[in-house]
Short mmCIF file of N, CA, C and O in Angstrom, two decimals:
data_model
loop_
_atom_site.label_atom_id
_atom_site.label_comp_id
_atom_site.label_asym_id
_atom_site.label_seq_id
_atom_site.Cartn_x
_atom_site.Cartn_y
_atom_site.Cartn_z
N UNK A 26 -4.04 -35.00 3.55
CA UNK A 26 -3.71 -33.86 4.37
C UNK A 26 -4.64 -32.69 4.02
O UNK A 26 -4.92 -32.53 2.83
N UNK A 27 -5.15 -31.87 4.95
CA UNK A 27 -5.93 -30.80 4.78
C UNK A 27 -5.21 -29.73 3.83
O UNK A 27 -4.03 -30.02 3.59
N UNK A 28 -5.53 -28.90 3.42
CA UNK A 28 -5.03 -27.66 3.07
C UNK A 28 -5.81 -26.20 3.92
O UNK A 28 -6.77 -26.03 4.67
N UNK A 29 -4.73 -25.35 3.27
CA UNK A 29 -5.62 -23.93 3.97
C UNK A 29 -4.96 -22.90 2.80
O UNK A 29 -3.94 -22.88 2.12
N UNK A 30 -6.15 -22.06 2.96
CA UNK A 30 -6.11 -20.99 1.73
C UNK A 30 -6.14 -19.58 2.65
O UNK A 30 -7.26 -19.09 2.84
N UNK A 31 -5.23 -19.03 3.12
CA UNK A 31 -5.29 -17.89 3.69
C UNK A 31 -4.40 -17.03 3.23
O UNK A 31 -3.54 -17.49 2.48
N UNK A 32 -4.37 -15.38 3.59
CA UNK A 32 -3.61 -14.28 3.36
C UNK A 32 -4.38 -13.55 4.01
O UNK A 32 -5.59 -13.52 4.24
N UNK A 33 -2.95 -12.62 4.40
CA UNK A 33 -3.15 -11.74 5.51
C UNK A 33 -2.45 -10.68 4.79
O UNK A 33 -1.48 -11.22 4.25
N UNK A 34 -2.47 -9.48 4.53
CA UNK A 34 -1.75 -8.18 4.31
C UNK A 34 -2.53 -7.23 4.99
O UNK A 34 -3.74 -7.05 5.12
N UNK A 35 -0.72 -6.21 5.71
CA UNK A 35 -0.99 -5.25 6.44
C UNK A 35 -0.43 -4.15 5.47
O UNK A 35 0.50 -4.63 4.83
N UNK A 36 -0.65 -3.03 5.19
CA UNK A 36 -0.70 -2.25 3.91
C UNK A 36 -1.38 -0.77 4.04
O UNK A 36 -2.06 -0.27 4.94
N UNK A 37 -1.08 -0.42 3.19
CA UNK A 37 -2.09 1.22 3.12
C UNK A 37 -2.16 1.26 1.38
O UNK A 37 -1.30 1.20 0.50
N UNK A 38 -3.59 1.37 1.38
CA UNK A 38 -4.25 1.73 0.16
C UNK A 38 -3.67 3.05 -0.48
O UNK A 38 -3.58 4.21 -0.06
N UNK A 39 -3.31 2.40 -1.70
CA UNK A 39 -2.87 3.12 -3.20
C UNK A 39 -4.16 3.84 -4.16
O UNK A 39 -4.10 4.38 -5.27
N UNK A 40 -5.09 3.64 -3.41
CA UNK A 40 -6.28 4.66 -3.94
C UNK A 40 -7.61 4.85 -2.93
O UNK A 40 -7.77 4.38 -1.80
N UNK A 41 -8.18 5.41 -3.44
CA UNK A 41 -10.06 5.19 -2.94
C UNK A 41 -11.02 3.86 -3.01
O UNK A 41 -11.60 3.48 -4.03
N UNK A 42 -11.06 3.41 -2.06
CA UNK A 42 -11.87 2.34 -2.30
C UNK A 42 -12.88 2.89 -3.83
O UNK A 42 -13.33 4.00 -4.09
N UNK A 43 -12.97 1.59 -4.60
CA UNK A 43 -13.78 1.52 -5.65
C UNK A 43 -14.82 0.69 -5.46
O UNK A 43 -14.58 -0.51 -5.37
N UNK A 44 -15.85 1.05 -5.40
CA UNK A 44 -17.16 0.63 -5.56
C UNK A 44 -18.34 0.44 -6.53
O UNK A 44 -18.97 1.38 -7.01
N UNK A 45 -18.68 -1.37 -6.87
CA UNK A 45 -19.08 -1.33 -8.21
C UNK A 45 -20.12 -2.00 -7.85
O UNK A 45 -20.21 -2.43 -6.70
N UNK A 46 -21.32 -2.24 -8.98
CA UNK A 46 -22.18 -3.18 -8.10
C UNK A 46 -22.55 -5.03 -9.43
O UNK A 46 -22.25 -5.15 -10.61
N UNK A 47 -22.99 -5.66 -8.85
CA UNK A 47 -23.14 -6.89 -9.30
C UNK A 47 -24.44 -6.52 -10.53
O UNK A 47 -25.09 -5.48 -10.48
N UNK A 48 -24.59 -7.31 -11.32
CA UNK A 48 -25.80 -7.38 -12.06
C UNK A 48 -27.19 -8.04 -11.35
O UNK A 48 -28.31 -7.96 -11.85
N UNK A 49 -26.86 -8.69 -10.13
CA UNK A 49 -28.27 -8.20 -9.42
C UNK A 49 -28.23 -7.00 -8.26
O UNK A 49 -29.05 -6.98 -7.35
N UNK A 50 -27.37 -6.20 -8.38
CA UNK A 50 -27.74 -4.90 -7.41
C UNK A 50 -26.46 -5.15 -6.49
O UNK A 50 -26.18 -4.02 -6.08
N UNK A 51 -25.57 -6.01 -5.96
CA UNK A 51 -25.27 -6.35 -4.29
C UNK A 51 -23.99 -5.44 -5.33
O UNK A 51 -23.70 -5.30 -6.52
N UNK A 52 -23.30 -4.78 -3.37
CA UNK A 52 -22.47 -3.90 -3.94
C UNK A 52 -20.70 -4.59 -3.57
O UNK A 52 -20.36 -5.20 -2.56
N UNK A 53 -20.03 -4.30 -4.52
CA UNK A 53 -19.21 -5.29 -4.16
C UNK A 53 -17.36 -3.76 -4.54
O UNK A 53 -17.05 -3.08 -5.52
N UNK A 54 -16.77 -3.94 -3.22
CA UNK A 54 -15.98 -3.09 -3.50
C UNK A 54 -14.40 -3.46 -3.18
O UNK A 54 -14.09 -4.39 -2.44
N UNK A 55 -13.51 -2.64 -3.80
CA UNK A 55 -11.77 -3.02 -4.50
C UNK A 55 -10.86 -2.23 -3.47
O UNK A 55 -11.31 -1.24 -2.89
N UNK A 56 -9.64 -2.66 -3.27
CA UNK A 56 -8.98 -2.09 -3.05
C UNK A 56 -7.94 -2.64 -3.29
O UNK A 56 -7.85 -3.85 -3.44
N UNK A 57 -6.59 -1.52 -3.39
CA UNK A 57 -5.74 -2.01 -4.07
C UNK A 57 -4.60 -1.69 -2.85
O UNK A 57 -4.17 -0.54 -2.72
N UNK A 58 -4.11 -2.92 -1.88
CA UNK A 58 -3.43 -2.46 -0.71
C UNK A 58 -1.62 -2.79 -1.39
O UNK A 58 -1.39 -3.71 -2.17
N UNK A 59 -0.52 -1.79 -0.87
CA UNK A 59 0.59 -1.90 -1.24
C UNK A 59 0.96 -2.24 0.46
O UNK A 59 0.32 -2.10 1.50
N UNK A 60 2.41 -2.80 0.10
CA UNK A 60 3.02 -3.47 0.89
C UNK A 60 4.71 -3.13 0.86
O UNK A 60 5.30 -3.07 -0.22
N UNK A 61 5.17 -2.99 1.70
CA UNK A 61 6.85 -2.29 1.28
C UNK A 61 7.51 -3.34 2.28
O UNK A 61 7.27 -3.82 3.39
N UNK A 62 8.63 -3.44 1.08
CA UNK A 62 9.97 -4.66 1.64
C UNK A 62 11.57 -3.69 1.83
O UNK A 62 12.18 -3.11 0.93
N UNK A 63 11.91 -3.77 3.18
CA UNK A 63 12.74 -2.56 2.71
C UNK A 63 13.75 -3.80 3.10
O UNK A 63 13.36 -4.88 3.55
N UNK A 64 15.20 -3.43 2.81
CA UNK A 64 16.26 -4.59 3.44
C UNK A 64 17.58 -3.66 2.67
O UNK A 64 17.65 -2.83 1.77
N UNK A 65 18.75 -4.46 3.78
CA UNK A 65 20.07 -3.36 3.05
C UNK A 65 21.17 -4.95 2.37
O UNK A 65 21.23 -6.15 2.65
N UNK A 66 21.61 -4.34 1.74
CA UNK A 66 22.09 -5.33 0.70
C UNK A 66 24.23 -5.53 1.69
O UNK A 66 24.93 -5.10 2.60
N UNK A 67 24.21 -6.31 0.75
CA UNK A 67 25.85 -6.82 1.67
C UNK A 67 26.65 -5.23 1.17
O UNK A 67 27.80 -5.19 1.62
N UNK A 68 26.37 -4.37 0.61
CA UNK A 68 27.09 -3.51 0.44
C UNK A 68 27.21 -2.31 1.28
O UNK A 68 28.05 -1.43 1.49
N UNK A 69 25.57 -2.78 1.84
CA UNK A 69 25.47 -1.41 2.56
C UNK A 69 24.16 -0.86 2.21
O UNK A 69 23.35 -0.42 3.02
N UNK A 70 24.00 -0.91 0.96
CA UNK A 70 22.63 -0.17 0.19
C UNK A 70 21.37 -0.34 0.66
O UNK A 70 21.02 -1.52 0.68
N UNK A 71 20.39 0.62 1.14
CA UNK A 71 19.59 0.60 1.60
C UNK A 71 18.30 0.35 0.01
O UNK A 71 18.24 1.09 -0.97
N UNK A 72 17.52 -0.79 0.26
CA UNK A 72 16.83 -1.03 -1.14
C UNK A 72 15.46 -1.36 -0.49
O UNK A 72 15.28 -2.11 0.48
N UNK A 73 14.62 -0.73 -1.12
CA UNK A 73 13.08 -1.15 -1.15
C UNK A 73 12.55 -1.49 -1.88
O UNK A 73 12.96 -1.05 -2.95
N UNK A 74 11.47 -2.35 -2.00
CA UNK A 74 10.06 -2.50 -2.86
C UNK A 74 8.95 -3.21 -2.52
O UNK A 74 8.95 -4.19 -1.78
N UNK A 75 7.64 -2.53 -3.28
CA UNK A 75 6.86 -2.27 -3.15
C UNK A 75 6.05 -3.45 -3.80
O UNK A 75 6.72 -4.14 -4.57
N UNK A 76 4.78 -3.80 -3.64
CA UNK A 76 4.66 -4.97 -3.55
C UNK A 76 2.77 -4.98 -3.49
O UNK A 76 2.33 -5.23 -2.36
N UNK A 77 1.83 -4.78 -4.46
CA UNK A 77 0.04 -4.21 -4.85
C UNK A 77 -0.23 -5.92 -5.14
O UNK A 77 0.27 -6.74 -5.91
N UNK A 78 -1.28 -5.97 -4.12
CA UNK A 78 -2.59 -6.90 -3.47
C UNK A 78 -3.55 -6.33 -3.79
O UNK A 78 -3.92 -5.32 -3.18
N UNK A 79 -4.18 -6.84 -4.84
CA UNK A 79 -5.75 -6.85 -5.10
C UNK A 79 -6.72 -7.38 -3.57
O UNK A 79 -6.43 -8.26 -2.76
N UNK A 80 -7.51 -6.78 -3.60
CA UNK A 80 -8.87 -7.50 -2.61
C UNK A 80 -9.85 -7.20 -3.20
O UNK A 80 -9.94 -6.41 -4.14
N UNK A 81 -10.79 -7.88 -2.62
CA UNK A 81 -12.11 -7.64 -3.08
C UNK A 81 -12.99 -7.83 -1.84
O UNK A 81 -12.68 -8.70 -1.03
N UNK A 82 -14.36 -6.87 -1.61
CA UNK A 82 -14.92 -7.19 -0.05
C UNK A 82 -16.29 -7.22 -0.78
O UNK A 82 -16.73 -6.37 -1.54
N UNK A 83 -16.89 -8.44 -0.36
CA UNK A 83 -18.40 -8.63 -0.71
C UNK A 83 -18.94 -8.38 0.38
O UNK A 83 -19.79 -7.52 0.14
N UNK A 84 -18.94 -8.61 1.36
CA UNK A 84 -19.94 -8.63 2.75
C UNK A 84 -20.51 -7.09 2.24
O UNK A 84 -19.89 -6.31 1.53
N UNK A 85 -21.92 -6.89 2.82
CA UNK A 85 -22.66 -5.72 2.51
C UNK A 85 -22.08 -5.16 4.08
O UNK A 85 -22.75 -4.13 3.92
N UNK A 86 -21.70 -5.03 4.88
CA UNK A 86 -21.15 -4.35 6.06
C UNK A 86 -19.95 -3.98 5.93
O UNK A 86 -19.82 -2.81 6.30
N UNK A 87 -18.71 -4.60 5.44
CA UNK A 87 -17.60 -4.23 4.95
C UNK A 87 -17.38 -3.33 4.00
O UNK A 87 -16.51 -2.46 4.09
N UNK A 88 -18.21 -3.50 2.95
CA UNK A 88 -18.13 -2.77 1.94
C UNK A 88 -18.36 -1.12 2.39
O UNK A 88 -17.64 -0.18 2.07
N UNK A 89 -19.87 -1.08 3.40
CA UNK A 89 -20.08 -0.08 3.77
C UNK A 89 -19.09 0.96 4.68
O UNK A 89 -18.98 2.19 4.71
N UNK A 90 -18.43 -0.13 5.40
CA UNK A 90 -17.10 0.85 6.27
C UNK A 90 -16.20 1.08 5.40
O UNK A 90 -15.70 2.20 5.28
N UNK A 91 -15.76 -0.31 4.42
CA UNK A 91 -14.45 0.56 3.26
C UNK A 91 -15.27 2.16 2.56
O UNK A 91 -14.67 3.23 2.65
N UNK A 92 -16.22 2.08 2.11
CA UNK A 92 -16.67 3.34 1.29
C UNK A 92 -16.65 4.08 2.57
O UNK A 92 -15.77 4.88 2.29
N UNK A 93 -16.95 4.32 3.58
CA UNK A 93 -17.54 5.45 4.50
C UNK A 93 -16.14 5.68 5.28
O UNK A 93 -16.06 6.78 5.82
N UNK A 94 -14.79 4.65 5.46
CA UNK A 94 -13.98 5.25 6.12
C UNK A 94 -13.01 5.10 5.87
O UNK A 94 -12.29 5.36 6.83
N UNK A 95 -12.19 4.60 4.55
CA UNK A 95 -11.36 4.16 4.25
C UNK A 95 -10.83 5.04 2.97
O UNK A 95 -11.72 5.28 2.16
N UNK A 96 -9.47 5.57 2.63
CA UNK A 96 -9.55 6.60 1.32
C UNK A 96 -7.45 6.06 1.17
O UNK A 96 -6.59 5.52 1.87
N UNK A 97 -7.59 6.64 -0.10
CA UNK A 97 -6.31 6.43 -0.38
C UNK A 97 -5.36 6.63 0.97
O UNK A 97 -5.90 7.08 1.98
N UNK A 98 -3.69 6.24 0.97
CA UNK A 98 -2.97 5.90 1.93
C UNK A 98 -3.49 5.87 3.27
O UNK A 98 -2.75 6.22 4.19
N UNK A 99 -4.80 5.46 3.51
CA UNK A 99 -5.32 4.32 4.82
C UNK A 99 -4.62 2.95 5.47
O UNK A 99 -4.75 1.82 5.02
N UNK A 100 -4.14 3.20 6.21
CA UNK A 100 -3.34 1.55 6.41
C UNK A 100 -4.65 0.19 7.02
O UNK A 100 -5.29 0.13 8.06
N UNK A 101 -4.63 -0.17 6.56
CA UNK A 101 -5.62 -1.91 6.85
C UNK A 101 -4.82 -3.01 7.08
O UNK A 101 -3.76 -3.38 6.56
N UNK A 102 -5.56 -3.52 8.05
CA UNK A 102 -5.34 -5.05 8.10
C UNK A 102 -6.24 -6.06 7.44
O UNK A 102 -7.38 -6.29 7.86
N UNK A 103 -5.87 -6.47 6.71
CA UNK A 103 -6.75 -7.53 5.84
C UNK A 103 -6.77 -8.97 5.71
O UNK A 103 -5.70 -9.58 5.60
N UNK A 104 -7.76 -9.53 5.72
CA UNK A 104 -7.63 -11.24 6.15
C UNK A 104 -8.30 -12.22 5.24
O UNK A 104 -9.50 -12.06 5.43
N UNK A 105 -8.12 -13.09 4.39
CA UNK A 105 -9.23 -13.99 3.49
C UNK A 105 -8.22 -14.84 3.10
O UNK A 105 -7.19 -15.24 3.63
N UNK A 106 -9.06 -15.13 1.50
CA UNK A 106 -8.11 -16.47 1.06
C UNK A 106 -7.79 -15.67 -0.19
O UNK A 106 -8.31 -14.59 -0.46
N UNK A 107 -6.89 -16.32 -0.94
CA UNK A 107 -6.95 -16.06 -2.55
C UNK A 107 -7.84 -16.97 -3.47
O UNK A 107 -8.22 -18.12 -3.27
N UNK A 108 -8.08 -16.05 -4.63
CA UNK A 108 -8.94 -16.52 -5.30
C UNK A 108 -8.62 -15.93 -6.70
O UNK A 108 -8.46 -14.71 -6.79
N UNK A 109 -8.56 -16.51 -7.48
CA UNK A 109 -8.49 -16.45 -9.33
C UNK A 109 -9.93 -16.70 -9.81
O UNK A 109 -10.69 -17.66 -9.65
N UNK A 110 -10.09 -15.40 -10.54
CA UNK A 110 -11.53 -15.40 -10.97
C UNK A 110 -10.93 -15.18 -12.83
O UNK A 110 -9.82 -14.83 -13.22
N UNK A 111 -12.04 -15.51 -13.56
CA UNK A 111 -11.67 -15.63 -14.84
C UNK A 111 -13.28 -14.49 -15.16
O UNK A 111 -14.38 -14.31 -14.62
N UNK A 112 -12.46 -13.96 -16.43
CA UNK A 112 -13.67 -12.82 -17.14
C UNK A 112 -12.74 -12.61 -18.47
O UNK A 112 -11.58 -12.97 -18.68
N UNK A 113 -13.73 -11.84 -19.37
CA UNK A 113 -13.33 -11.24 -20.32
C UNK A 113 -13.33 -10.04 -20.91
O UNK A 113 -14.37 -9.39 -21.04
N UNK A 114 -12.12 -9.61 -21.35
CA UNK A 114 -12.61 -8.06 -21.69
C UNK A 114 -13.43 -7.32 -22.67
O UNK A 114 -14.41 -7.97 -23.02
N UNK A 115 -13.30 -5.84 -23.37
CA UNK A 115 -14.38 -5.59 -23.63
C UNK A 115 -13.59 -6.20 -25.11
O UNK A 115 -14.34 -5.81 -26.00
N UNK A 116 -12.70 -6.79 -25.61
CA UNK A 116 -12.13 -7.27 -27.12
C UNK A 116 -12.40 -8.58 -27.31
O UNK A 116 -12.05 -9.18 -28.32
N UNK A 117 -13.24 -9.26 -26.07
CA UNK A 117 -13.43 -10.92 -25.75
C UNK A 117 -12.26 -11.74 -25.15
O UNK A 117 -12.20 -12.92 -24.83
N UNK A 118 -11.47 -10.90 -25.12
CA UNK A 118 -10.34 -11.64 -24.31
C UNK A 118 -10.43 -12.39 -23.40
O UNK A 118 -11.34 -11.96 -22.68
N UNK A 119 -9.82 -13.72 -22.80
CA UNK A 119 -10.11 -14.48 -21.31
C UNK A 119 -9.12 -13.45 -20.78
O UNK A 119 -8.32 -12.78 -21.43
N UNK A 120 -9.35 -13.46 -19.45
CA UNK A 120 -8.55 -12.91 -18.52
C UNK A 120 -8.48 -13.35 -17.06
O UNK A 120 -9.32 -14.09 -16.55
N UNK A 121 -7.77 -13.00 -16.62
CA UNK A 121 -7.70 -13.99 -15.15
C UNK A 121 -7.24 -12.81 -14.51
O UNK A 121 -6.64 -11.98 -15.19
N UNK A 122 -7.52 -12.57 -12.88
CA UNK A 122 -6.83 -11.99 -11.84
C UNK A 122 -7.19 -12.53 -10.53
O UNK A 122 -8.28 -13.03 -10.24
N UNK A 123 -5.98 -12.35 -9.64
CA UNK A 123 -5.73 -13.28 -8.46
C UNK A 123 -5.82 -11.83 -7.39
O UNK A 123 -5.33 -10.71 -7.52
N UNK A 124 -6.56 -12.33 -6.46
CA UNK A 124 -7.47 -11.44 -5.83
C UNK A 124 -7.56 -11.93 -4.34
O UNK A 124 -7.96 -13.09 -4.21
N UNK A 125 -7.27 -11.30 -3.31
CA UNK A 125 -7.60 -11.48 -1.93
C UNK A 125 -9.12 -11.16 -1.55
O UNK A 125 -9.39 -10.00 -1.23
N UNK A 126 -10.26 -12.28 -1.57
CA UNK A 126 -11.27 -12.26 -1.00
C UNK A 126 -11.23 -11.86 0.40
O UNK A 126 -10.61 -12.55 1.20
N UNK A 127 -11.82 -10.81 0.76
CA UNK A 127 -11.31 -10.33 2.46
C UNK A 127 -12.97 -10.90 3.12
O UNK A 127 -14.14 -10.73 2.76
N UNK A 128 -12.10 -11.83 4.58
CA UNK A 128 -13.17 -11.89 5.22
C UNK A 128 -13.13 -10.69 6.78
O UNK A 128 -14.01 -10.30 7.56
N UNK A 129 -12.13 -10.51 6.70
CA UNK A 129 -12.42 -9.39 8.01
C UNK A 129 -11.37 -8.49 7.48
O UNK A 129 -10.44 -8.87 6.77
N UNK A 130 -11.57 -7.25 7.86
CA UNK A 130 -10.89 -6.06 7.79
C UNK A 130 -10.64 -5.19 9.33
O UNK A 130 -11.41 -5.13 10.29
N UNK A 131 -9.36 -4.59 9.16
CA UNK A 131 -9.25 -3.72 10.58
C UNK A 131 -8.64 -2.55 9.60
O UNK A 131 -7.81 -2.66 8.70
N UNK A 132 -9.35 -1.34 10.11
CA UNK A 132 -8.69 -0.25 10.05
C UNK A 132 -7.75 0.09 11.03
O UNK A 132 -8.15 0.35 12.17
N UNK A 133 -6.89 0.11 10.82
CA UNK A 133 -5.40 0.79 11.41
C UNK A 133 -5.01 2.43 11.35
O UNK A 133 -5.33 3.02 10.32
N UNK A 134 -4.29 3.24 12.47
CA UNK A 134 -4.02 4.26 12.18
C UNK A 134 -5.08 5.33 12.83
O UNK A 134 -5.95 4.87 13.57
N UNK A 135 -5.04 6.48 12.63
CA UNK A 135 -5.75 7.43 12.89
C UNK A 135 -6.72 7.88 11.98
O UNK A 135 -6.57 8.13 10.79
N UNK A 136 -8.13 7.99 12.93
CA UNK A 136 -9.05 8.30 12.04
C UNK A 136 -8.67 9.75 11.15
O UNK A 136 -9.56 9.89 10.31
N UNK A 137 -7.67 10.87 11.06
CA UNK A 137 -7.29 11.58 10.35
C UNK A 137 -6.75 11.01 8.98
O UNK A 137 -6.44 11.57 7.93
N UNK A 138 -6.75 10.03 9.27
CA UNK A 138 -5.40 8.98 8.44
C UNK A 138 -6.28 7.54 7.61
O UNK A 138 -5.85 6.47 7.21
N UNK A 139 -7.91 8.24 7.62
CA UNK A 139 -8.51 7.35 7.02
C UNK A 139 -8.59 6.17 7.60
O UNK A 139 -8.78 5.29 6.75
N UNK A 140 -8.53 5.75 8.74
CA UNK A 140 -8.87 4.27 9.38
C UNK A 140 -9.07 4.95 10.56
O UNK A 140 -8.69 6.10 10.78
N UNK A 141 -9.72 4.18 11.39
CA UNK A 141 -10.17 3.82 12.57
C UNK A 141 -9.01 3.44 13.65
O UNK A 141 -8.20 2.55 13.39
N UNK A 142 -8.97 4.21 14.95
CA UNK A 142 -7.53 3.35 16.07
C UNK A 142 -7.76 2.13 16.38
O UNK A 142 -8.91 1.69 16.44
N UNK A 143 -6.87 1.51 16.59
CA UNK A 143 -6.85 0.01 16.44
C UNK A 143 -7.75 0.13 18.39
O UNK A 143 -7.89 -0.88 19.09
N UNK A 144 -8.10 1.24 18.72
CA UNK A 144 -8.67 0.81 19.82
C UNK A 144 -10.18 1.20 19.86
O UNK A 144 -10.83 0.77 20.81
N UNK A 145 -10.63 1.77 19.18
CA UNK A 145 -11.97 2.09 18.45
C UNK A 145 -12.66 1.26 18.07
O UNK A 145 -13.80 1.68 17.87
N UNK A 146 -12.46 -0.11 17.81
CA UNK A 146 -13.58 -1.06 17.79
C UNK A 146 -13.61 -1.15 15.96
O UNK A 146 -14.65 -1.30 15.32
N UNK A 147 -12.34 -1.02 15.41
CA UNK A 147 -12.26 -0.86 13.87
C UNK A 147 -12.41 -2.52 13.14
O UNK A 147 -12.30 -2.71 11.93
N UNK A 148 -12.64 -3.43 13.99
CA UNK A 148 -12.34 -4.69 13.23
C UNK A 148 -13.84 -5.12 12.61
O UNK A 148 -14.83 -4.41 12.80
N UNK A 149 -13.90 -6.16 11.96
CA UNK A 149 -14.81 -6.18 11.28
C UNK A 149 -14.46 -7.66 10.77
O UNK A 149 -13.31 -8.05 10.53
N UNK A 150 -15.62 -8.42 10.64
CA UNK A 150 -15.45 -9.99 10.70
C UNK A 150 -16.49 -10.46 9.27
O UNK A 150 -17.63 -10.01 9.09
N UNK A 151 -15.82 -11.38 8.42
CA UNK A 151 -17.24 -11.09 7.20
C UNK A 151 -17.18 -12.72 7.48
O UNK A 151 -16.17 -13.38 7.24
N UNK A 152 -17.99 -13.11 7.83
CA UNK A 152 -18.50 -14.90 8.22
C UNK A 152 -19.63 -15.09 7.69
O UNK A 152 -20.37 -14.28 7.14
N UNK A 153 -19.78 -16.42 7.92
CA UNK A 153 -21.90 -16.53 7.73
C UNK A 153 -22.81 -15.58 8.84
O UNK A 153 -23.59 -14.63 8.68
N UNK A 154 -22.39 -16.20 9.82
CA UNK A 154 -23.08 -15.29 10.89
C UNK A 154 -23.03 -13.94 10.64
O UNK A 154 -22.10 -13.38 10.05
N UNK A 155 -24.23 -13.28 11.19
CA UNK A 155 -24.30 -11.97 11.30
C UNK A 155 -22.95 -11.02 12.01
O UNK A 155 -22.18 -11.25 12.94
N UNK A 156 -23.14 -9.70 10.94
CA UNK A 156 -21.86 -9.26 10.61
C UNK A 156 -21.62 -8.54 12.58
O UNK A 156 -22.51 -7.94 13.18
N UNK A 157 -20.51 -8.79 13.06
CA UNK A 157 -20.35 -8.25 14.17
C UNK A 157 -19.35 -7.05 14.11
O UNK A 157 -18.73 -6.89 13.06
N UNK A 158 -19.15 -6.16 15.20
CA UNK A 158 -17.99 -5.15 15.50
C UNK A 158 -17.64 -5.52 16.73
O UNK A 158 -18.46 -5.59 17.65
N UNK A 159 -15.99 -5.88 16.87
CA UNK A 159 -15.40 -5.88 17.63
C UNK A 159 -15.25 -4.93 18.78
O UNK A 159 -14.67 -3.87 18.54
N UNK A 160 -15.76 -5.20 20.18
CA UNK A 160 -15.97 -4.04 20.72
C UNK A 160 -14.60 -4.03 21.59
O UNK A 160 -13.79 -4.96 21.57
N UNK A 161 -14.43 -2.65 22.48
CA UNK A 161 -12.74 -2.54 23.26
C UNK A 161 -13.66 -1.40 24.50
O UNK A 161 -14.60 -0.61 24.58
N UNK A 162 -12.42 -2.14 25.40
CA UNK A 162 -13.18 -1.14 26.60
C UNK A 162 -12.76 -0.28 26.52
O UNK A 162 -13.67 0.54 26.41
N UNK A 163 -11.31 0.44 26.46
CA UNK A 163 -10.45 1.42 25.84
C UNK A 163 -11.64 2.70 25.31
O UNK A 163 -12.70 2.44 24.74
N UNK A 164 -11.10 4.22 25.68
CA UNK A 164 -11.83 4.96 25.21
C UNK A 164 -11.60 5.74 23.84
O UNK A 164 -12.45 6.52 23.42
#
């Protein structure tokens, strides 16, 4: 049987995109999207929680719209697989973190609001093929 490795979170960023670069130069940038579960309990009680998704965006086009339009509580739509990468810290420690590789991103929301309108042509596709923008006839 095949498998499939996907995740999707819709969310608003808990900080500033972070932007770091590789040891050969390519720039590779973080975000840390939260997610809220709200639900009322048999009592009545209204209860939430909150719920931080690592990503990570390599595409050199993505990266460039997260840094240029994306800032803390931005809401995104985000799309890839998961992935567990292993490193060590600065004590030699192994370490592991599980990480949403994003292959397309949509900014959501108002460009006041740090994203792009979902009718603005905000999507963004990270494939082999050359990086495209989703265009909308919508003004």
């Amino acid at each position: 049987m095949a498998s499939v490795n996907k995740a999707i979170v819709v969310g608003n960023l808990g900080a500033d995109p972070e932007i770091r670069y590789t040891q050969s130069g390519a720039a590779v940038c973080n975000l840390r999207v939260a997610t809220n579960e709200v639900w009322t309990d048999k009592e009545g009680t209204r209860n939430e929680r909150t719920e931080w998704h690592r990503v990570a965006i390599f595409n050199p086009g993505l990266v460039t719209v997260a840094k240029n339009y994306l800032k803390k509580g931005s809401k995104v739509y985000i799309e890839g697989q998961l992935q567990t990468r292993q490193w060590e810290d600065k004590d030699g420690n192994t370490r592991y973190t599980t990480e949403i590789k994003a292959r397309e991103m949509q900014m959501l929301g108002s460009r006041d609001g740090g994203g792009g309108s979902s009718d603005d042509g905000g999507s963004y596709d990270q494939s082999p093929r050359p990086q495209r923008q989703a265009s909308s006839n919508g003004g």
